Amino acid sequence: MATDRASGGSVGLSTQAVHGGEPRIKESNAIVTPIIQSATYTFADTREIADHFEGRIEREEYGRYGNPTQRVAERKLAVLEGAEDGLLFASGMAAITTTLFAMLSKGAHVVVTDDAYRRTRQFLNQVLRRYGVEVSTVPAGDYQRMEEAVRQTTRLIFSESPTNPYNRILDLERVAEIGRRHRVKTVIDSTFATPINQRPIEFGIDLVIHSGTKYLGGHNDLLAGVVLGSADLVGAIRDLQGVMGAVPDPFAAYLLIRGIKTLALRVARQNDNAQRLAEFLEKHPKVARVHYAGLSSHPEHAIAVRQMHGYGGVVSFEVHGDLGDASRLVDACKLPRIAPSLGGVESLIEQPALMSFYELTTEERLQVGIKDTLVRYSVGVEDADDLIADLGQALERV
């Protein structure tokens, strides 16, 4: 249950998704949060400038430092995640890169898991290494290797849960405990889970990141990212965002607020649809393996049961055969669209070997854990029976 700070009572996450972070009386008595489409903000006189900079009043100054519509989205997400503060960005990667830049410097060391999003690992290993940041990559779920990788210079442990694309589940309490014991901050990308299914801060994680483009927005029509955590940590990242400028525009913030209002409803449907698809696929003779935490066969199913309220809307699976067999399956599906991304109301399907790792050879893809026969299915809110029937006819082509 989430806490309603305004009333002091305890209300559900769906209620918070609708009302959390928003004032009861809004500008012009509008029922929805208005879009404040302004790049700059006027001051009544020079005294107000001094009051602003000396902290006696809170107000907007310039669009790169924040926007009233953006602030509402941040407050709403902070309430949902159980965080003290939140900071919105122009994209999920902007949230990740700015957070890493804010928390790391030359000589610092980061521990990252091998199943983290490939662009995150690329930024760490290719970009930050040029600035003197050292990176150790450890297998997801190997907590002994994770702890052994920690050094005196380690500043962050970074992972995601569930991971992309194999839906690995990290034991968040163990990760947080390793971080606390070594005085290292922990960061979890929780995009696949959403605050409806999982709230890492409750397990001791310091910072949570989401790509708002995915489930939070929910309609494949915006780009956004958010980092959530303590006021001190988020405040330090906010200072750097004001310099780097990776800010969301007010209309994207408005769309994000609108999307969040139905987040609990959409995620509940996607959880149910994905569970049914995973169970169907696990029994199909042309499917070699299914990666979904809601299945008892998943290696971290027990952890997921303990720390999640639902298992998400992404089902990854491997078909028997080769790259061509997986492609025939994808091409034969009639309901899901072939596209990157995930979390929208429309089902999407892709082969990671082609969509995200096309430039690599089969051998190079296997080195980073991507099989040619792997298919990632982002389940939407369509009728599960229709999705299963469509997937069944497509599997006959394999």
PDB file of N, CA, C and O in Angstrom, residues 77-147:
ATOM      1  N   LEU A  77       5.352  10.449  -9.699  1.00  0.00           N
ATOM      2  CA  LEU A  77       6.210   9.267  -9.758  1.00  0.00           C
ATOM      3  C   LEU A  77       6.902   9.011  -8.421  1.00  0.00           C
ATOM      4  O   LEU A  77       7.091   7.851  -8.025  1.00  0.00           O
ATOM      5  N   ALA A  78       7.291  10.068  -7.721  1.00  0.00           N
ATOM      6  CA  ALA A  78       7.910   9.891  -6.408  1.00  0.00           C
ATOM      7  C   ALA A  78       6.939   9.234  -5.431  1.00  0.00           C
ATOM      8  O   ALA A  78       7.320   8.343  -4.653  1.00  0.00           O
ATOM      9  N   VAL A  79       5.682   9.649  -5.454  1.00  0.00           N
ATOM     10  CA  VAL A  79       4.670   9.040  -4.588  1.00  0.00           C
ATOM     11  C   VAL A  79       4.510   7.559  -4.932  1.00  0.00           C
ATOM     12  O   VAL A  79       4.484   6.687  -4.051  1.00  0.00           O
ATOM     13  N   LEU A  80       4.418   7.246  -6.231  1.00  0.00           N
ATOM     14  CA  LEU A  80       4.228   5.857  -6.647  1.00  0.00           C
ATOM     15  C   LEU A  80       5.406   4.975  -6.257  1.00  0.00           C
ATOM     16  O   LEU A  80       5.232   3.819  -5.864  1.00  0.00           O
ATOM     17  N   GLU A  81       6.608   5.516  -6.376  1.00  0.00           N
ATOM     18  CA  GLU A  81       7.810   4.728  -6.121  1.00  0.00           C
ATOM     19  C   GLU A  81       8.184   4.708  -4.643  1.00  0.00           C
ATOM     20  O   GLU A  81       9.049   3.932  -4.225  1.00  0.00           O
ATOM     21  N   GLY A  82       7.540   5.547  -3.829  1.00  0.00           N
ATOM     22  CA  GLY A  82       7.912   5.627  -2.426  1.00  0.00           C
ATOM     23  C   GLY A  82       9.234   6.338  -2.222  1.00  0.00           C
ATOM     24  O   GLY A  82       9.987   6.020  -1.295  1.00  0.00           O
ATOM     25  N   ALA A  83       9.524   7.316  -3.079  1.00  0.00           N
ATOM     26  CA  ALA A  83      10.783   8.056  -3.030  1.00  0.00           C
ATOM     27  C   ALA A  83      10.562   9.448  -2.462  1.00  0.00           C
ATOM     28  O   ALA A  83       9.450   9.986  -2.522  1.00  0.00           O
ATOM     29  N   GLU A  84      11.627  10.050  -1.949  1.00  0.00           N
ATOM     30  CA  GLU A  84      11.532  11.426  -1.468  1.00  0.00           C
ATOM     31  C   GLU A  84      11.409  12.422  -2.613  1.00  0.00           C
ATOM     32  O   GLU A  84      10.735  13.444  -2.490  1.00  0.00           O
ATOM     33  N   ASP A  85      12.073  12.111  -3.731  1.00  0.00           N
ATOM     34  CA  ASP A  85      12.119  13.081  -4.826  1.00  0.00           C
ATOM     35  C   ASP A  85      12.295  12.336  -6.139  1.00  0.00           C
ATOM     36  O   ASP A  85      12.715  11.173  -6.179  1.00  0.00           O
ATOM     37  N   GLY A  86      11.964  13.021  -7.223  1.00  0.00           N
ATOM     38  CA  GLY A  86      12.134  12.465  -8.556  1.00  0.00           C
ATOM     39  C   GLY A  86      12.561  13.548  -9.516  1.00  0.00           C
ATOM     40  O   GLY A  86      12.301  14.737  -9.293  1.00  0.00           O
ATOM     41  N   LEU A  87      13.197  13.142 -10.601  1.00  0.00           N
ATOM     42  CA  LEU A  87      13.679  14.091 -11.602  1.00  0.00           C
ATOM     43  C   LEU A  87      13.407  13.524 -12.979  1.00  0.00           C
ATOM     44  O   LEU A  87      13.841  12.413 -13.306  1.00  0.00           O
ATOM     45  N   LEU A  88      12.692  14.295 -13.782  1.00  0.00           N
ATOM     46  CA  LEU A  88      12.289  13.859 -15.110  1.00  0.00           C
ATOM     47  C   LEU A  88      13.318  14.271 -16.149  1.00  0.00           C
ATOM     48  O   LEU A  88      13.922  15.342 -16.051  1.00  0.00           O
ATOM     49  N   PHE A  89      13.483  13.417 -17.163  1.00  0.00           N
ATOM     50  CA  PHE A  89      14.451  13.646 -18.231  1.00  0.00           C
ATOM     51  C   PHE A  89      13.791  13.488 -19.596  1.00  0.00           C
ATOM     52  O   PHE A  89      12.664  12.992 -19.709  1.00  0.00           O
ATOM     53  N   ALA A  90      14.552  13.845 -20.623  1.00  0.00           N
ATOM     54  CA  ALA A  90      14.048  13.766 -21.987  1.00  0.00           C
ATOM     55  C   ALA A  90      13.950  12.333 -22.499  1.00  0.00           C
ATOM     56  O   ALA A  90      13.247  12.072 -23.479  1.00  0.00           O
ATOM     57  N   SER A  91      14.649  11.393 -21.870  1.00  0.00           N
ATOM     58  CA  SER A  91      14.589   9.987 -22.256  1.00  0.00           C
ATOM     59  C   SER A  91      15.131   9.144 -21.117  1.00  0.00           C
ATOM     60  O   SER A  91      15.762   9.665 -20.188  1.00  0.00           O
ATOM     61  N   GLY A  92      14.906   7.836 -21.211  1.00  0.00           N
ATOM     62  CA  GLY A  92      15.450   6.949 -20.197  1.00  0.00           C
ATOM     63  C   GLY A  92      16.965   6.959 -20.187  1.00  0.00           C
ATOM     64  O   GLY A  92      17.591   6.949 -19.124  1.00  0.00           O
ATOM     65  N   MET A  93      17.580   6.973 -21.368  1.00  0.00           N
ATOM     66  CA  MET A  93      19.038   7.006 -21.424  1.00  0.00           C
ATOM     67  C   MET A  93      19.583   8.323 -20.884  1.00  0.00           C
ATOM     68  O   MET A  93      20.669   8.357 -20.293  1.00  0.00           O
ATOM     69  N   ALA A  94      18.862   9.423 -21.080  1.00  0.00           N
ATOM     70  CA  ALA A  94      19.296  10.696 -20.494  1.00  0.00           C
ATOM     71  C   ALA A  94      19.302  10.597 -18.975  1.00  0.00           C
ATOM     72  O   ALA A  94      20.204  11.126 -18.302  1.00  0.00           O
ATOM     73  N   ALA A  95      18.315   9.908 -18.404  1.00  0.00           N
ATOM     74  CA  ALA A  95      18.285   9.713 -16.952  1.00  0.00           C
ATOM     75  C   ALA A  95      19.484   8.883 -16.498  1.00  0.00           C
ATOM     76  O   ALA A  95      20.126   9.195 -15.482  1.00  0.00           O
ATOM     77  N   ILE A  96      19.798   7.832 -17.245  1.00  0.00           N
ATOM     78  CA  ILE A  96      20.919   6.957 -16.872  1.00  0.00           C
ATOM     79  C   ILE A  96      22.247   7.685 -17.010  1.00  0.00           C
ATOM     80  O   ILE A  96      23.070   7.693 -16.079  1.00  0.00           O
ATOM     81  N   THR A  97      22.481   8.307 -18.156  1.00  0.00           N
ATOM     82  CA  THR A  97      23.793   8.928 -18.394  1.00  0.00           C
ATOM     83  C   THR A  97      24.034  10.108 -17.464  1.00  0.00           C
ATOM     84  O   THR A  97      25.145  10.279 -16.938  1.00  0.00           O
ATOM     85  N   THR A  98      23.007  10.924 -17.228  1.00  0.00           N
ATOM     86  CA  THR A  98      23.188  12.063 -16.329  1.00  0.00           C
ATOM     87  C   THR A  98      23.424  11.601 -14.900  1.00  0.00           C
ATOM     88  O   THR A  98      24.258  12.166 -14.174  1.00  0.00           O
ATOM     89  N   THR A  99      22.716  10.564 -14.481  1.00  0.00           N
ATOM     90  CA  THR A  99      22.931  10.009 -13.140  1.00  0.00           C
ATOM     91  C   THR A  99      24.360   9.492 -12.987  1.00  0.00           C
ATOM     92  O   THR A  99      25.031   9.759 -11.976  1.00  0.00           O
ATOM     93  N   LEU A 100      24.837   8.771 -13.983  1.00  0.00           N
ATOM     94  CA  LEU A 100      26.197   8.236 -13.907  1.00  0.00           C
ATOM     95  C   LEU A 100      27.239   9.349 -13.921  1.00  0.00           C
ATOM     96  O   LEU A 100      28.215   9.321 -13.159  1.00  0.00           O
ATOM     97  N   PHE A 101      27.037  10.355 -14.767  1.00  0.00           N
ATOM     98  CA  PHE A 101      27.960  11.489 -14.779  1.00  0.00           C
ATOM     99  C   PHE A 101      27.964  12.209 -13.429  1.00  0.00           C
ATOM    100  O   PHE A 101      29.012  12.651 -12.950  1.00  0.00           O
ATOM    101  N   ALA A 102      26.795  12.340 -12.810  1.00  0.00           N
ATOM    102  CA  ALA A 102      26.705  13.074 -11.546  1.00  0.00           C
ATOM    103  C   ALA A 102      27.369  12.329 -10.402  1.00  0.00           C
ATOM    104  O   ALA A 102      27.884  12.949  -9.463  1.00  0.00           O
ATOM    105  N   MET A 103      27.373  11.009 -10.457  1.00  0.00           N
ATOM    106  CA  MET A 103      27.833  10.227  -9.312  1.00  0.00           C
ATOM    107  C   MET A 103      29.233   9.661  -9.474  1.00  0.00           C
ATOM    108  O   MET A 103      29.769   9.062  -8.536  1.00  0.00           O
ATOM    109  N   LEU A 104      29.832   9.837 -10.652  1.00  0.00           N
ATOM    110  CA  LEU A 104      31.141   9.249 -10.904  1.00  0.00           C
ATOM    111  C   LEU A 104      32.141  10.312 -11.335  1.00  0.00           C
ATOM    112  O   LEU A 104      31.774  11.337 -11.905  1.00  0.00           O
ATOM    113  N   SER A 105      33.413  10.043 -11.077  1.00  0.00           N
ATOM    114  CA  SER A 105      34.488  10.927 -11.508  1.00  0.00           C
ATOM    115  C   SER A 105      35.708  10.076 -11.832  1.00  0.00           C
ATOM    116  O   SER A 105      35.709   8.847 -11.631  1.00  0.00           O
ATOM    117  N   LYS A 106      36.752  10.708 -12.323  1.00  0.00           N
ATOM    118  CA  LYS A 106      37.966   9.993 -12.705  1.00  0.00           C
ATOM    119  C   LYS A 106      38.488   9.158 -11.537  1.00  0.00           C
ATOM    120  O   LYS A 106      38.595   9.633 -10.408  1.00  0.00           O
ATOM    121  N   GLY A 107      38.781   7.885 -11.825  1.00  0.00           N
ATOM    122  CA  GLY A 107      39.286   6.980 -10.802  1.00  0.00           C
ATOM    123  C   GLY A 107      38.205   6.194 -10.081  1.00  0.00           C
ATOM    124  O   GLY A 107      38.512   5.260  -9.343  1.00  0.00           O
ATOM    125  N   ALA A 108      36.949   6.565 -10.291  1.00  0.00           N
ATOM    126  CA  ALA A 108      35.848   5.828  -9.655  1.00  0.00           C
ATOM    127  C   ALA A 108      35.635   4.494 -10.370  1.00  0.00           C
ATOM    128  O   ALA A 108      36.026   4.304 -11.520  1.00  0.00           O
ATOM    129  N   HIS A 109      34.984   3.592  -9.663  1.00  0.00           N
ATOM    130  CA  HIS A 109      34.758   2.237 -10.175  1.00  0.00           C
ATOM    131  C   HIS A 109      33.276   1.899 -10.066  1.00  0.00           C
ATOM    132  O   HIS A 109      32.605   2.274  -9.093  1.00  0.00           O
ATOM    133  N   VAL A 110      32.752   1.194 -11.076  1.00  0.00           N
ATOM    134  CA  VAL A 110      31.348   0.788 -11.129  1.00  0.00           C
ATOM    135  C   VAL A 110      31.267  -0.720 -11.318  1.00  0.00           C
ATOM    136  O   VAL A 110      32.039  -1.290 -12.100  1.00  0.00           O
ATOM    137  N   VAL A 111      30.338  -1.349 -10.629  1.00  0.00           N
ATOM    138  CA  VAL A 111      30.016  -2.754 -10.863  1.00  0.00           C
ATOM    139  C   VAL A 111      28.668  -2.801 -11.569  1.00  0.00           C
ATOM    140  O   VAL A 111      27.678  -2.234 -11.090  1.00  0.00           O
ATOM    141  N   VAL A 112      28.619  -3.463 -12.733  1.00  0.00           N
ATOM    142  CA  VAL A 112      27.381  -3.568 -13.508  1.00  0.00           C
ATOM    143  C   VAL A 112      27.158  -5.037 -13.853  1.00  0.00           C
ATOM    144  O   VAL A 112      28.112  -5.795 -14.040  1.00  0.00           O
ATOM    145  N   THR A 113      25.907  -5.455 -13.934  1.00  0.00           N
ATOM    146  CA  THR A 113      25.608  -6.846 -14.281  1.00  0.00           C
ATOM    147  C   THR A 113      25.582  -7.024 -15.789  1.00  0.00           C
ATOM    148  O   THR A 113      25.286  -6.096 -16.541  1.00  0.00           O
ATOM    149  N   ASP A 114      25.877  -8.243 -16.227  1.00  0.00           N
ATOM    150  CA  ASP A 114      26.047  -8.502 -17.656  1.00  0.00           C
ATOM    151  C   ASP A 114      24.751  -8.501 -18.448  1.00  0.00           C
ATOM    152  O   ASP A 114      24.778  -8.478 -19.684  1.00  0.00           O
ATOM    153  N   ASP A 115      23.609  -8.528 -17.778  1.00  0.00           N
ATOM    154  CA  ASP A 115      22.321  -8.526 -18.469  1.00  0.00           C
ATOM    155  C   ASP A 115      21.657  -7.156 -18.412  1.00  0.00           C
ATOM    156  O   ASP A 115      20.475  -7.026 -18.727  1.00  0.00           O
ATOM    157  N   ALA A 116      22.413  -6.132 -18.016  1.00  0.00           N
ATOM    158  CA  ALA A 116      21.866  -4.771 -18.037  1.00  0.00           C
ATOM    159  C   ALA A 116      21.674  -4.328 -19.476  1.00  0.00           C
ATOM    160  O   ALA A 116      22.293  -4.860 -20.406  1.00  0.00           O
ATOM    161  N   TYR A 117      20.847  -3.318 -19.672  1.00  0.00           N
ATOM    162  CA  TYR A 117      20.545  -2.811 -21.004  1.00  0.00           C
ATOM    163  C   TYR A 117      21.842  -2.506 -21.754  1.00  0.00           C
ATOM    164  O   TYR A 117      22.767  -1.902 -21.206  1.00  0.00           O
ATOM    165  N   ARG A 118      21.912  -2.908 -23.013  1.00  0.00           N
ATOM    166  CA  ARG A 118      23.170  -2.827 -23.758  1.00  0.00           C
ATOM    167  C   ARG A 118      23.668  -1.400 -23.902  1.00  0.00           C
ATOM    168  O   ARG A 118      24.880  -1.148 -23.896  1.00  0.00           O
ATOM    169  N   ARG A 119      22.757  -0.408 -24.030  1.00  0.00           N
ATOM    170  CA  ARG A 119      23.205   0.971 -24.162  1.00  0.00           C
ATOM    171  C   ARG A 119      23.802   1.482 -22.847  1.00  0.00           C
ATOM    172  O   ARG A 119      24.720   2.302 -22.860  1.00  0.00           O
ATOM    173  N   THR A 120      23.289   0.991 -21.725  1.00  0.00           N
ATOM    174  CA  THR A 120      23.882   1.346 -20.430  1.00  0.00           C
ATOM    175  C   THR A 120      25.300   0.819 -20.343  1.00  0.00           C
ATOM    176  O   THR A 120      26.237   1.537 -19.970  1.00  0.00           O
ATOM    177  N   ARG A 121      25.475  -0.457 -20.706  1.00  0.00           N
ATOM    178  CA  ARG A 121      26.810  -1.046 -20.670  1.00  0.00           C
ATOM    179  C   ARG A 121      27.732  -0.376 -21.681  1.00  0.00           C
ATOM    180  O   ARG A 121      28.927  -0.183 -21.429  1.00  0.00           O
ATOM    181  N   GLN A 122      27.182  -0.017 -22.834  1.00  0.00           N
ATOM    182  CA  GLN A 122      27.989   0.681 -23.837  1.00  0.00           C
ATOM    183  C   GLN A 122      28.472   2.027 -23.311  1.00  0.00           C
ATOM    184  O   GLN A 122      29.633   2.408 -23.502  1.00  0.00           O
ATOM    185  N   PHE A 123      27.597   2.762 -22.640  1.00  0.00           N
ATOM    186  CA  PHE A 123      27.986   4.057 -22.083  1.00  0.00           C
ATOM    187  C   PHE A 123      29.073   3.894 -21.026  1.00  0.00           C
ATOM    188  O   PHE A 123      30.056   4.642 -20.998  1.00  0.00           O
ATOM    189  N   LEU A 124      28.913   2.891 -20.171  1.00  0.00           N
ATOM    190  CA  LEU A 124      29.910   2.653 -19.135  1.00  0.00           C
ATOM    191  C   LEU A 124      31.250   2.236 -19.729  1.00  0.00           C
ATOM    192  O   LEU A 124      32.307   2.781 -19.381  1.00  0.00           O
ATOM    193  N   ASN A 125      31.222   1.279 -20.632  1.00  0.00           N
ATOM    194  CA  ASN A 125      32.460   0.670 -21.111  1.00  0.00           C
ATOM    195  C   ASN A 125      33.150   1.457 -22.213  1.00  0.00           C
ATOM    196  O   ASN A 125      34.375   1.367 -22.356  1.00  0.00           O
ATOM    197  N   GLN A 126      32.390   2.226 -22.980  1.00  0.00           N
ATOM    198  CA  GLN A 126      33.000   2.956 -24.091  1.00  0.00           C
ATOM    199  C   GLN A 126      33.167   4.442 -23.799  1.00  0.00           C
ATOM    200  O   GLN A 126      34.176   5.033 -24.166  1.00  0.00           O
ATOM    201  N   VAL A 127      32.195   5.056 -23.159  1.00  0.00           N
ATOM    202  CA  VAL A 127      32.254   6.499 -22.927  1.00  0.00           C
ATOM    203  C   VAL A 127      32.947   6.818 -21.609  1.00  0.00           C
ATOM    204  O   VAL A 127      33.952   7.546 -21.576  1.00  0.00           O
ATOM    205  N   LEU A 128      32.446   6.277 -20.507  1.00  0.00           N
ATOM    206  CA  LEU A 128      33.005   6.653 -19.215  1.00  0.00           C
ATOM    207  C   LEU A 128      34.426   6.148 -19.013  1.00  0.00           C
ATOM    208  O   LEU A 128      35.205   6.769 -18.274  1.00  0.00           O
ATOM    209  N   ARG A 129      34.782   5.059 -19.665  1.00  0.00           N
ATOM    210  CA  ARG A 129      36.177   4.593 -19.570  1.00  0.00           C
ATOM    211  C   ARG A 129      37.137   5.658 -20.093  1.00  0.00           C
ATOM    212  O   ARG A 129      38.259   5.782 -19.598  1.00  0.00           O
ATOM    213  N   ARG A 130      36.703   6.429 -21.103  1.00  0.00           N
ATOM    214  CA  ARG A 130      37.561   7.480 -21.659  1.00  0.00           C
ATOM    215  C   ARG A 130      37.817   8.593 -20.648  1.00  0.00           C
ATOM    216  O   ARG A 130      38.769   9.354 -20.778  1.00  0.00           O
ATOM    217  N   TYR A 131      36.949   8.690 -19.641  1.00  0.00           N
ATOM    218  CA  TYR A 131      37.091   9.715 -18.610  1.00  0.00           C
ATOM    219  C   TYR A 131      37.693   9.160 -17.328  1.00  0.00           C
ATOM    220  O   TYR A 131      37.618   9.786 -16.272  1.00  0.00           O
ATOM    221  N   GLY A 132      38.265   7.965 -17.421  1.00  0.00           N
ATOM    222  CA  GLY A 132      38.973   7.408 -16.278  1.00  0.00           C
ATOM    223  C   GLY A 132      38.111   6.651 -15.295  1.00  0.00           C
ATOM    224  O   GLY A 132      38.546   6.363 -14.177  1.00  0.00           O
ATOM    225  N   VAL A 133      36.880   6.300 -15.679  1.00  0.00           N
ATOM    226  CA  VAL A 133      36.011   5.489 -14.826  1.00  0.00           C
ATOM    227  C   VAL A 133      36.255   4.018 -15.145  1.00  0.00           C
ATOM    228  O   VAL A 133      36.280   3.617 -16.315  1.00  0.00           O
ATOM    229  N   GLU A 134      36.448   3.207 -14.114  1.00  0.00           N
ATOM    230  CA  GLU A 134      36.688   1.782 -14.299  1.00  0.00           C
ATOM    231  C   GLU A 134      35.392   1.001 -14.095  1.00  0.00           C
ATOM    232  O   GLU A 134      34.571   1.352 -13.233  1.00  0.00           O
ATOM    233  N   VAL A 135      35.229  -0.064 -14.883  1.00  0.00           N
ATOM    234  CA  VAL A 135      33.974  -0.825 -14.886  1.00  0.00           C
ATOM    235  C   VAL A 135      34.274  -2.309 -14.736  1.00  0.00           C
ATOM    236  O   VAL A 135      35.154  -2.846 -15.419  1.00  0.00           O
ATOM    237  N   SER A 136      33.545  -2.973 -13.844  1.00  0.00           N
ATOM    238  CA  SER A 136      33.593  -4.430 -13.727  1.00  0.00           C
ATOM    239  C   SER A 136      32.213  -4.982 -14.039  1.00  0.00           C
ATOM    240  O   SER A 136      31.216  -4.514 -13.480  1.00  0.00           O
ATOM    241  N   THR A 137      32.165  -5.971 -14.933  1.00  0.00           N
ATOM    242  CA  THR A 137      30.900  -6.600 -15.305  1.00  0.00           C
ATOM    243  C   THR A 137      30.825  -7.978 -14.665  1.00  0.00           C
ATOM    244  O   THR A 137      31.760  -8.783 -14.795  1.00  0.00           O
ATOM    245  N   VAL A 138      29.725  -8.232 -13.970  1.00  0.00           N
ATOM    246  CA  VAL A 138      29.555  -9.511 -13.268  1.00  0.00           C
ATOM    247  C   VAL A 138      28.264 -10.164 -13.732  1.00  0.00           C
ATOM    248  O   VAL A 138      27.334  -9.484 -14.184  1.00  0.00           O
ATOM    249  N   PRO A 139      28.180 -11.499 -13.633  1.00  0.00           N
ATOM    250  CA  PRO A 139      26.957 -12.180 -14.050  1.00  0.00           C
ATOM    251  C   PRO A 139      25.763 -11.777 -13.179  1.00  0.00           C
ATOM    252  O   PRO A 139      25.883 -11.678 -11.957  1.00  0.00           O
ATOM    253  N   ALA A 140      24.636 -11.546 -13.822  1.00  0.00           N
ATOM    254  CA  ALA A 140      23.414 -11.242 -13.071  1.00  0.00           C
ATOM    255  C   ALA A 140      23.071 -12.415 -12.160  1.00  0.00           C
ATOM    256  O   ALA A 140      23.076 -13.575 -12.585  1.00  0.00           O
ATOM    257  N   GLY A 141      22.813 -12.115 -10.892  1.00  0.00           N
ATOM    258  CA  GLY A 141      22.440 -13.153  -9.940  1.00  0.00           C
ATOM    259  C   GLY A 141      23.599 -13.792  -9.200  1.00  0.00           C
ATOM    260  O   GLY A 141      23.388 -14.595  -8.293  1.00  0.00           O
ATOM    261  N   ASP A 142      24.845 -13.437  -9.562  1.00  0.00           N
ATOM    262  CA  ASP A 142      26.011 -13.988  -8.863  1.00  0.00           C
ATOM    263  C   ASP A 142      26.462 -12.952  -7.831  1.00  0.00           C
ATOM    264  O   ASP A 142      27.286 -12.085  -8.108  1.00  0.00           O
ATOM    265  N   TYR A 143      25.946 -13.078  -6.612  1.00  0.00           N
ATOM    266  CA  TYR A 143      26.194 -12.056  -5.588  1.00  0.00           C
ATOM    267  C   TYR A 143      27.597 -12.169  -4.996  1.00  0.00           C
ATOM    268  O   TYR A 143      28.148 -11.164  -4.540  1.00  0.00           O
ATOM    269  N   GLN A 144      28.163 -13.355  -5.044  1.00  0.00           N
ATOM    270  CA  GLN A 144      29.543 -13.495  -4.592  1.00  0.00           C
ATOM    271  C   GLN A 144      30.480 -12.740  -5.530  1.00  0.00           C
ATOM    272  O   GLN A 144      31.358 -11.995  -5.080  1.00  0.00           O
ATOM    273  N   ARG A 145      30.284 -12.916  -6.848  1.00  0.00           N
ATOM    274  CA  ARG A 145      31.098 -12.192  -7.824  1.00  0.00           C
ATOM    275  C   ARG A 145      30.859 -10.686  -7.705  1.00  0.00           C
ATOM    276  O   ARG A 145      31.792  -9.886  -7.843  1.00  0.00           O
ATOM    277  N   MET A 146      29.627 -10.301  -7.443  1.00  0.00           N
ATOM    278  CA  MET A 146      29.318  -8.886  -7.291  1.00  0.00           C
ATOM    279  C   MET A 146      30.094  -8.294  -6.126  1.00  0.00           C
ATOM    280  O   MET A 146      30.719  -7.232  -6.248  1.00  0.00           O
ATOM    281  N   GLU A 147      30.070  -8.994  -4.993  1.00  0.00           N
ATOM    282  CA  GLU A 147      30.769  -8.472  -3.817  1.00  0.00           C
ATOM    283  C   GLU A 147      32.279  -8.505  -4.004  1.00  0.00           C
ATOM    284  O   GLU A 147      32.987  -7.581  -3.592  1.00  0.00           O
TER     285      GLU A 147
END
